[in-house]
PDB file of C-alpha atoms and ligand atoms in Angstrom:
ATOM      1  CA  MET A   5      34.376 -23.766 -80.114  1.00  0.00           C
ATOM      2  CA  ARG A   6      34.558 -23.379 -76.279  1.00  0.00           C
ATOM      3  CA  THR A   7      37.949 -24.061 -74.582  1.00  0.00           C
ATOM      4  CA  PRO A   8      38.302 -27.103 -72.426  1.00  0.00           C
ATOM      5  CA  ALA A   9      37.620 -26.783 -68.663  1.00  0.00           C
ATOM      6  CA  LEU A  10      40.468 -26.753 -66.129  1.00  0.00           C
ATOM      7  CA  PRO A  11      43.388 -26.559 -66.240  1.00  0.00           C
ATOM      8  CA  PHE A  12      43.851 -23.157 -67.858  1.00  0.00           C
ATOM      9  CA  ASP A  13      46.933 -20.979 -67.302  1.00  0.00           C
ATOM     10  CA  SER A  14      46.906 -17.822 -65.309  1.00  0.00           C
ATOM     11  CA  SER A  15      47.532 -15.586 -68.324  1.00  0.00           C
ATOM     12  CA  THR A  16      44.320 -16.966 -70.010  1.00  0.00           C
ATOM     13  CA  PHE A  17      42.394 -16.273 -66.698  1.00  0.00           C
ATOM     14  CA  ARG A  18      43.885 -12.740 -66.437  1.00  0.00           C
ATOM     15  CA  ARG A  19      43.127 -11.893 -70.126  1.00  0.00           C
ATOM     16  CA  THR A  20      39.589 -13.214 -69.750  1.00  0.00           C
ATOM     17  CA  LEU A  21      38.996 -11.198 -66.632  1.00  0.00           C
ATOM     18  CA  GLY A  22      40.212  -8.175 -68.592  1.00  0.00           C
ATOM     19  CA  MET A  23      37.046  -8.385 -70.685  1.00  0.00           C
ATOM     20  CA  PHE A  24      35.164  -7.149 -67.678  1.00  0.00           C
ATOM     21  CA  ALA A  25      35.394  -3.389 -68.062  1.00  0.00           C
ATOM     22  CA  THR A  26      35.915  -1.573 -64.761  1.00  0.00           C
ATOM     23  CA  GLY A  27      36.620   1.895 -63.365  1.00  0.00           C
ATOM     24  CA  ILE A  28      39.895   2.579 -61.615  1.00  0.00           C
ATOM     25  CA  THR A  29      40.180   3.480 -57.945  1.00  0.00           C
ATOM     26  CA  VAL A  30      42.946   4.513 -55.600  1.00  0.00           C
ATOM     27  CA  ILE A  31      42.611   3.144 -52.137  1.00  0.00           C
ATOM     28  CA  THR A  32      44.049   5.513 -49.553  1.00  0.00           C
ATOM     29  CA  ALA A  33      44.595   5.258 -45.836  1.00  0.00           C
ATOM     30  CA  ARG A  34      46.707   6.742 -43.090  1.00  0.00           C
ATOM     31  CA  ALA A  35      49.230   4.327 -41.469  1.00  0.00           C
ATOM     32  CA  ARG A  36      49.704   4.064 -37.662  1.00  0.00           C
ATOM     33  CA  ASP A  37      52.905   6.201 -38.005  1.00  0.00           C
ATOM     34  CA  GLY A  38      50.920   8.884 -39.688  1.00  0.00           C
ATOM     35  CA  SER A  39      52.373   8.262 -43.218  1.00  0.00           C
ATOM     36  CA  LEU A  40      50.054   8.002 -46.188  1.00  0.00           C
ATOM     37  CA  ILE A  41      49.166   4.875 -48.107  1.00  0.00           C
ATOM     38  CA  GLY A  42      47.781   4.725 -51.620  1.00  0.00           C
ATOM     39  CA  LEU A  43      47.478   2.054 -54.366  1.00  0.00           C
ATOM     40  CA  THR A  44      45.614   1.644 -57.683  1.00  0.00           C
ATOM     41  CA  VAL A  45      42.894  -1.009 -57.492  1.00  0.00           C
ATOM     42  CA  ASN A  46      40.275  -2.059 -60.085  1.00  0.00           C
ATOM     43  CA  SER A  47      38.857  -4.954 -58.068  1.00  0.00           C
ATOM     44  CA  PHE A  48      36.308  -2.677 -56.411  1.00  0.00           C
ATOM     45  CA  ASN A  49      32.675  -3.475 -56.526  1.00  0.00           C
ATOM     46  CA  SER A  50      29.421  -2.990 -54.641  1.00  0.00           C
ATOM     47  CA  VAL A  51      28.114  -5.636 -52.172  1.00  0.00           C
ATOM     48  CA  SER A  52      24.959  -4.377 -50.352  1.00  0.00           C
ATOM     49  CA  LEU A  53      22.729  -1.241 -50.422  1.00  0.00           C
ATOM     50  CA  THR A  54      21.460  -1.712 -46.767  1.00  0.00           C
ATOM     51  CA  PRO A  55      23.802  -1.594 -45.123  1.00  0.00           C
ATOM     52  CA  PRO A  56      26.026   0.138 -47.672  1.00  0.00           C
ATOM     53  CA  LEU A  57      28.851  -2.297 -48.202  1.00  0.00           C
ATOM     54  CA  VAL A  58      31.651  -2.475 -50.864  1.00  0.00           C
ATOM     55  CA  VAL A  59      34.411  -4.977 -51.620  1.00  0.00           C
ATOM     56  CA  TRP A  60      37.812  -4.898 -53.140  1.00  0.00           C
ATOM     57  CA  SER A  61      40.827  -7.206 -53.010  1.00  0.00           C
ATOM     58  CA  LEU A  62      44.489  -6.652 -52.151  1.00  0.00           C
ATOM     59  CA  ALA A  63      47.427  -8.892 -53.082  1.00  0.00           C
ATOM     60  CA  ASN A  64      49.061 -10.735 -50.227  1.00  0.00           C
ATOM     61  CA  THR A  65      52.372  -9.337 -51.464  1.00  0.00           C
ATOM     62  CA  SER A  66      51.292  -5.664 -51.119  1.00  0.00           C
ATOM     63  CA  THR A  67      53.632  -3.569 -49.011  1.00  0.00           C
ATOM     64  CA  ALA A  68      50.537  -1.913 -47.680  1.00  0.00           C
ATOM     65  CA  LEU A  69      48.813  -5.083 -46.473  1.00  0.00           C
ATOM     66  CA  ALA A  70      49.627  -4.825 -42.708  1.00  0.00           C
ATOM     67  CA  GLU A  71      48.552  -1.123 -42.470  1.00  0.00           C
ATOM     68  CA  LEU A  72      45.375  -1.623 -44.513  1.00  0.00           C
ATOM     69  CA  GLU A  73      44.414  -4.576 -42.276  1.00  0.00           C
ATOM     70  CA  ALA A  74      45.043  -2.307 -39.217  1.00  0.00           C
ATOM     71  CA  CYS A  75      43.438   1.022 -40.238  1.00  0.00           C
ATOM     72  CA  GLU A  76      39.950   1.986 -38.962  1.00  0.00           C
ATOM     73  CA  TYR A  77      38.979   3.850 -42.241  1.00  0.00           C
ATOM     74  CA  TYR A  78      40.094   3.970 -45.802  1.00  0.00           C
ATOM     75  CA  ALA A  79      38.981   5.989 -48.834  1.00  0.00           C
ATOM     76  CA  ILE A  80      38.119   4.621 -52.299  1.00  0.00           C
ATOM     77  CA  ASN A  81      38.856   7.356 -54.802  1.00  0.00           C
ATOM     78  CA  VAL A  82      37.214   6.714 -58.206  1.00  0.00           C
ATOM     79  CA  LEU A  83      39.501   8.228 -60.860  1.00  0.00           C
ATOM     80  CA  ALA A  84      38.282  10.635 -63.567  1.00  0.00           C
ATOM     81  CA  ALA A  85      39.068  10.213 -67.298  1.00  0.00           C
ATOM     82  CA  ASP A  86      41.944  12.668 -67.103  1.00  0.00           C
ATOM     83  CA  GLN A  87      43.692  10.980 -64.119  1.00  0.00           C
ATOM     84  CA  GLU A  88      45.428   8.141 -65.923  1.00  0.00           C
ATOM     85  CA  ALA A  89      48.808   9.545 -64.625  1.00  0.00           C
ATOM     86  CA  LEU A  90      47.450   9.126 -61.005  1.00  0.00           C
ATOM     87  CA  SER A  91      46.560   5.483 -61.766  1.00  0.00           C
ATOM     88  CA  ASN A  92      50.128   4.791 -62.986  1.00  0.00           C
ATOM     89  CA  LEU A  93      51.664   6.661 -60.049  1.00  0.00           C
ATOM     90  CA  PHE A  94      49.712   4.663 -57.489  1.00  0.00           C
ATOM     91  CA  ALA A  95      50.547   1.411 -59.290  1.00  0.00           C
ATOM     92  CA  SER A  96      54.218   2.228 -59.154  1.00  0.00           C
ATOM     93  CA  LYS A  97      56.876   1.561 -56.474  1.00  0.00           C
ATOM     94  CA  ALA A  98      57.440   5.338 -56.068  1.00  0.00           C
ATOM     95  CA  ALA A  99      58.659   5.981 -52.528  1.00  0.00           C
ATOM     96  CA  ASP A 100      56.408   9.005 -51.897  1.00  0.00           C
ATOM     97  CA  ARG A 101      53.447   8.546 -54.113  1.00  0.00           C
ATOM     98  CA  PHE A 102      51.750  11.692 -52.531  1.00  0.00           C
ATOM     99  CA  ALA A 103      54.617  14.131 -53.211  1.00  0.00           C
ATOM    100  CA  ASN A 104      52.803  16.083 -55.913  1.00  0.00           C
ATOM    101  CA  VAL A 105      49.259  14.973 -55.334  1.00  0.00           C
ATOM    102  CA  ALA A 106      46.485  17.283 -54.035  1.00  0.00           C
ATOM    103  CA  TRP A 107      44.405  15.759 -51.317  1.00  0.00           C
ATOM    104  CA  GLU A 108      42.449  16.612 -48.083  1.00  0.00           C
ATOM    105  CA  PRO A 109      41.964  14.482 -45.024  1.00  0.00           C
ATOM    106  CA  GLY A 110      38.768  12.412 -44.770  1.00  0.00           C
ATOM    107  CA  LEU A 111      37.417  10.014 -42.124  1.00  0.00           C
ATOM    108  CA  GLY A 112      40.261   8.508 -40.031  1.00  0.00           C
ATOM    109  CA  GLY A 113      42.672  10.887 -41.763  1.00  0.00           C
ATOM    110  CA  ALA A 114      42.550   8.906 -44.999  1.00  0.00           C
ATOM    111  CA  PRO A 115      43.594  11.156 -47.971  1.00  0.00           C
ATOM    112  CA  VAL A 116      40.643  12.111 -50.264  1.00  0.00           C
ATOM    113  CA  LEU A 117      42.209  12.839 -53.617  1.00  0.00           C
ATOM    114  CA  ALA A 118      41.275  16.091 -55.452  1.00  0.00           C
ATOM    115  CA  ASP A 119      39.227  16.110 -58.680  1.00  0.00           C
ATOM    116  CA  CYS A 120      38.105  12.488 -58.680  1.00  0.00           C
ATOM    117  CA  CYS A 121      34.724  11.256 -60.117  1.00  0.00           C
ATOM    118  CA  ALA A 122      33.546   9.987 -56.753  1.00  0.00           C
ATOM    119  CA  VAL A 123      34.859   9.007 -53.329  1.00  0.00           C
ATOM    120  CA  PHE A 124      33.616   6.438 -50.805  1.00  0.00           C
ATOM    121  CA  GLU A 125      34.852   6.807 -47.234  1.00  0.00           C
ATOM    122  CA  VAL A 126      34.735   3.405 -45.638  1.00  0.00           C
ATOM    123  CA  ARG A 127      34.978   1.839 -42.244  1.00  0.00           C
ATOM    124  CA  ASN A 128      37.309  -1.163 -42.418  1.00  0.00           C
ATOM    125  CA  THR A 129      34.925  -3.802 -40.995  1.00  0.00           C
ATOM    126  CA  LEU A 130      35.749  -7.215 -42.491  1.00  0.00           C
ATOM    127  CA  ARG A 131      38.644  -9.012 -44.242  1.00  0.00           C
ATOM    128  CA  HIS A 132      38.570 -12.471 -45.641  1.00  0.00           C
ATOM    129  CA  PRO A 133      41.503 -14.545 -47.208  1.00  0.00           C
ATOM    130  CA  GLY A 134      40.961 -15.255 -50.894  1.00  0.00           C
ATOM    131  CA  GLY A 135      43.779 -17.183 -52.565  1.00  0.00           C
ATOM    132  CA  ASP A 136      46.725 -14.906 -53.264  1.00  0.00           C
ATOM    133  CA  HIS A 137      44.532 -11.862 -52.254  1.00  0.00           C
ATOM    134  CA  VAL A 138      42.708 -10.591 -49.188  1.00  0.00           C
ATOM    135  CA  MET A 139      39.082  -9.472 -49.729  1.00  0.00           C
ATOM    136  CA  PHE A 140      38.213  -6.201 -47.930  1.00  0.00           C
ATOM    137  CA  VAL A 141      34.515  -5.641 -47.147  1.00  0.00           C
ATOM    138  CA  GLY A 142      33.779  -2.208 -45.752  1.00  0.00           C
ATOM    139  CA  GLU A 143      30.869  -0.099 -44.720  1.00  0.00           C
ATOM    140  CA  VAL A 144      30.525   3.186 -46.479  1.00  0.00           C
ATOM    141  CA  GLU A 145      30.072   6.115 -44.078  1.00  0.00           C
ATOM    142  CA  ARG A 146      30.354   8.971 -46.638  1.00  0.00           C
ATOM    143  CA  CYS A 147      30.084   9.103 -50.386  1.00  0.00           C
ATOM    144  CA  ASP A 148      30.430  12.051 -52.848  1.00  0.00           C
ATOM    145  CA  ARG A 149      30.141  12.246 -56.556  1.00  0.00           C
ATOM    146  CA  THR A 150      30.816  14.753 -59.258  1.00  0.00           C
ATOM    147  CA  GLU A 151      29.807  14.993 -62.983  1.00  0.00           C
ATOM    148  CA  ARG A 152      33.273  14.163 -64.176  1.00  0.00           C
ATOM    149  CA  ALA A 153      33.634  11.249 -66.656  1.00  0.00           C
ATOM    150  CA  PRO A 154      35.364   8.142 -65.266  1.00  0.00           C
ATOM    151  CA  LEU A 155      38.556   6.505 -66.325  1.00  0.00           C
ATOM    152  CA  ILE A 156      37.792   2.959 -67.699  1.00  0.00           C
ATOM    153  CA  PHE A 157      40.108  -0.071 -67.697  1.00  0.00           C
ATOM    154  CA  PHE A 158      39.314  -2.720 -70.283  1.00  0.00           C
ATOM    155  CA  ASN A 159      41.383  -5.477 -71.998  1.00  0.00           C
ATOM    156  CA  GLY A 160      44.574  -4.310 -70.127  1.00  0.00           C
ATOM    157  CA  ARG A 161      44.218  -0.690 -71.450  1.00  0.00           C
ATOM    158  CA  TYR A 162      42.848   2.599 -70.231  1.00  0.00           C
ATOM    159  CA  CYS A 163      39.867   3.721 -72.168  1.00  0.00           C
ATOM    160  CA  GLN A 164      37.275   6.562 -72.024  1.00  0.00           C
ATOM    161  CA  LEU A 165      33.545   6.569 -72.414  1.00  0.00           C
ATOM    162  CA  SER A 166      32.568   7.891 -75.847  1.00  0.00           C
TER     163      SER A 166
HETATM  164  C1  FMN B   4      44.698  -0.945 -63.518  1.00  0.00           C
HETATM  165  C2  FMN B   4      45.293  -1.587 -62.248  1.00  0.00           C
HETATM  166  C3  FMN B   4      44.469  -2.217 -61.365  1.00  0.00           C
HETATM  167  C4  FMN B   4      45.028  -2.832 -60.173  1.00  0.00           C
HETATM  168  N1  FMN B   4      44.224  -3.471 -59.365  1.00  0.00           N
HETATM  169  C5  FMN B   4      44.772  -4.035 -58.196  1.00  0.00           C
HETATM  170  C6  FMN B   4      43.915  -4.686 -57.267  1.00  0.00           C
HETATM  171  O1  FMN B   4      42.714  -4.756 -57.411  1.00  0.00           O
HETATM  172  N2  FMN B   4      44.515  -5.239 -56.157  1.00  0.00           N
HETATM  173  C7  FMN B   4      45.770  -5.137 -55.925  1.00  0.00           C
HETATM  174  O2  FMN B   4      46.275  -5.669 -54.943  1.00  0.00           O
HETATM  175  N3  FMN B   4      46.675  -4.561 -56.756  1.00  0.00           N
HETATM  176  C8  FMN B   4      46.166  -3.951 -57.904  1.00  0.00           C
HETATM  177  N4  FMN B   4      46.955  -3.309 -58.841  1.00  0.00           N
HETATM  178  C9  FMN B   4      48.364  -3.315 -58.542  1.00  0.00           C
HETATM  179  C10 FMN B   4      48.840  -2.289 -57.563  1.00  0.00           C
HETATM  180  O3  FMN B   4      48.408  -0.974 -57.873  1.00  0.00           O
HETATM  181  C11 FMN B   4      50.404  -2.259 -57.574  1.00  0.00           C
HETATM  182  O4  FMN B   4      50.900  -3.606 -57.383  1.00  0.00           O
HETATM  183  C12 FMN B   4      50.945  -1.318 -56.512  1.00  0.00           C
HETATM  184  O5  FMN B   4      52.241  -0.980 -56.857  1.00  0.00           O
HETATM  185  C13 FMN B   4      50.998  -2.021 -55.185  1.00  0.00           C
HETATM  186  O6  FMN B   4      51.917  -1.297 -54.372  1.00  0.00           O
HETATM  187  P1  FMN B   4      52.154  -1.830 -52.885  1.00  0.00           P
HETATM  188  O7  FMN B   4      52.854  -3.137 -52.997  1.00  0.00           O
HETATM  189  O8  FMN B   4      53.066  -0.786 -52.276  1.00  0.00           O
HETATM  190  O9  FMN B   4      50.885  -1.971 -52.213  1.00  0.00           O
HETATM  191  C14 FMN B   4      46.394  -2.716 -60.014  1.00  0.00           C
HETATM  192  C15 FMN B   4      47.280  -2.029 -60.929  1.00  0.00           C
HETATM  193  C16 FMN B   4      46.707  -1.441 -62.018  1.00  0.00           C
HETATM  194  C17 FMN B   4      47.525  -0.714 -63.020  1.00  0.00           C
END
């Protein structure tokens, strides 16, 4: 039997969203003072092929909100199956999340993480408020991919393709 329509609690909503399997990305950017920003995000998706647009959303409570709104470019690093530790690191409150992480500078100085599945380097074109998040829509100016298998997130857990 189907559940009744509204109201449903946020835990039901969250657990239902969790049935949509996603990859895991780390969004990275360079702040105005030159410091590095990075956080784990699975709300990434495609928007348009021509022009090449992508979307992801950032919690209004993120410590990185002001700098991510201000930066000209950010990178979307798609994690590989063996990069679960990086996902946990960039979802943590660690002071310097980049201390032991290999990266090289991409467009706008945004850190491009080593050994990912893929990376999109994105111009920070448009932001739109969306409830307790801000939606970021960006134009991809460079993208690279490898043959590495992706890290998958499903039902609140990391998984691998088999
Ligand atoms: C699998 C996974 C997916 C996440 N996806 C998002 C997301 O799409 N947007 C978001 O704002 N936070 C997301 N988070 C939470 C952030 O990574 C986490 O809150 C991070 O510590 C934020 O740090 P900050 O407040 O310094 O930005 C996700 C965390 C995990 C583990």
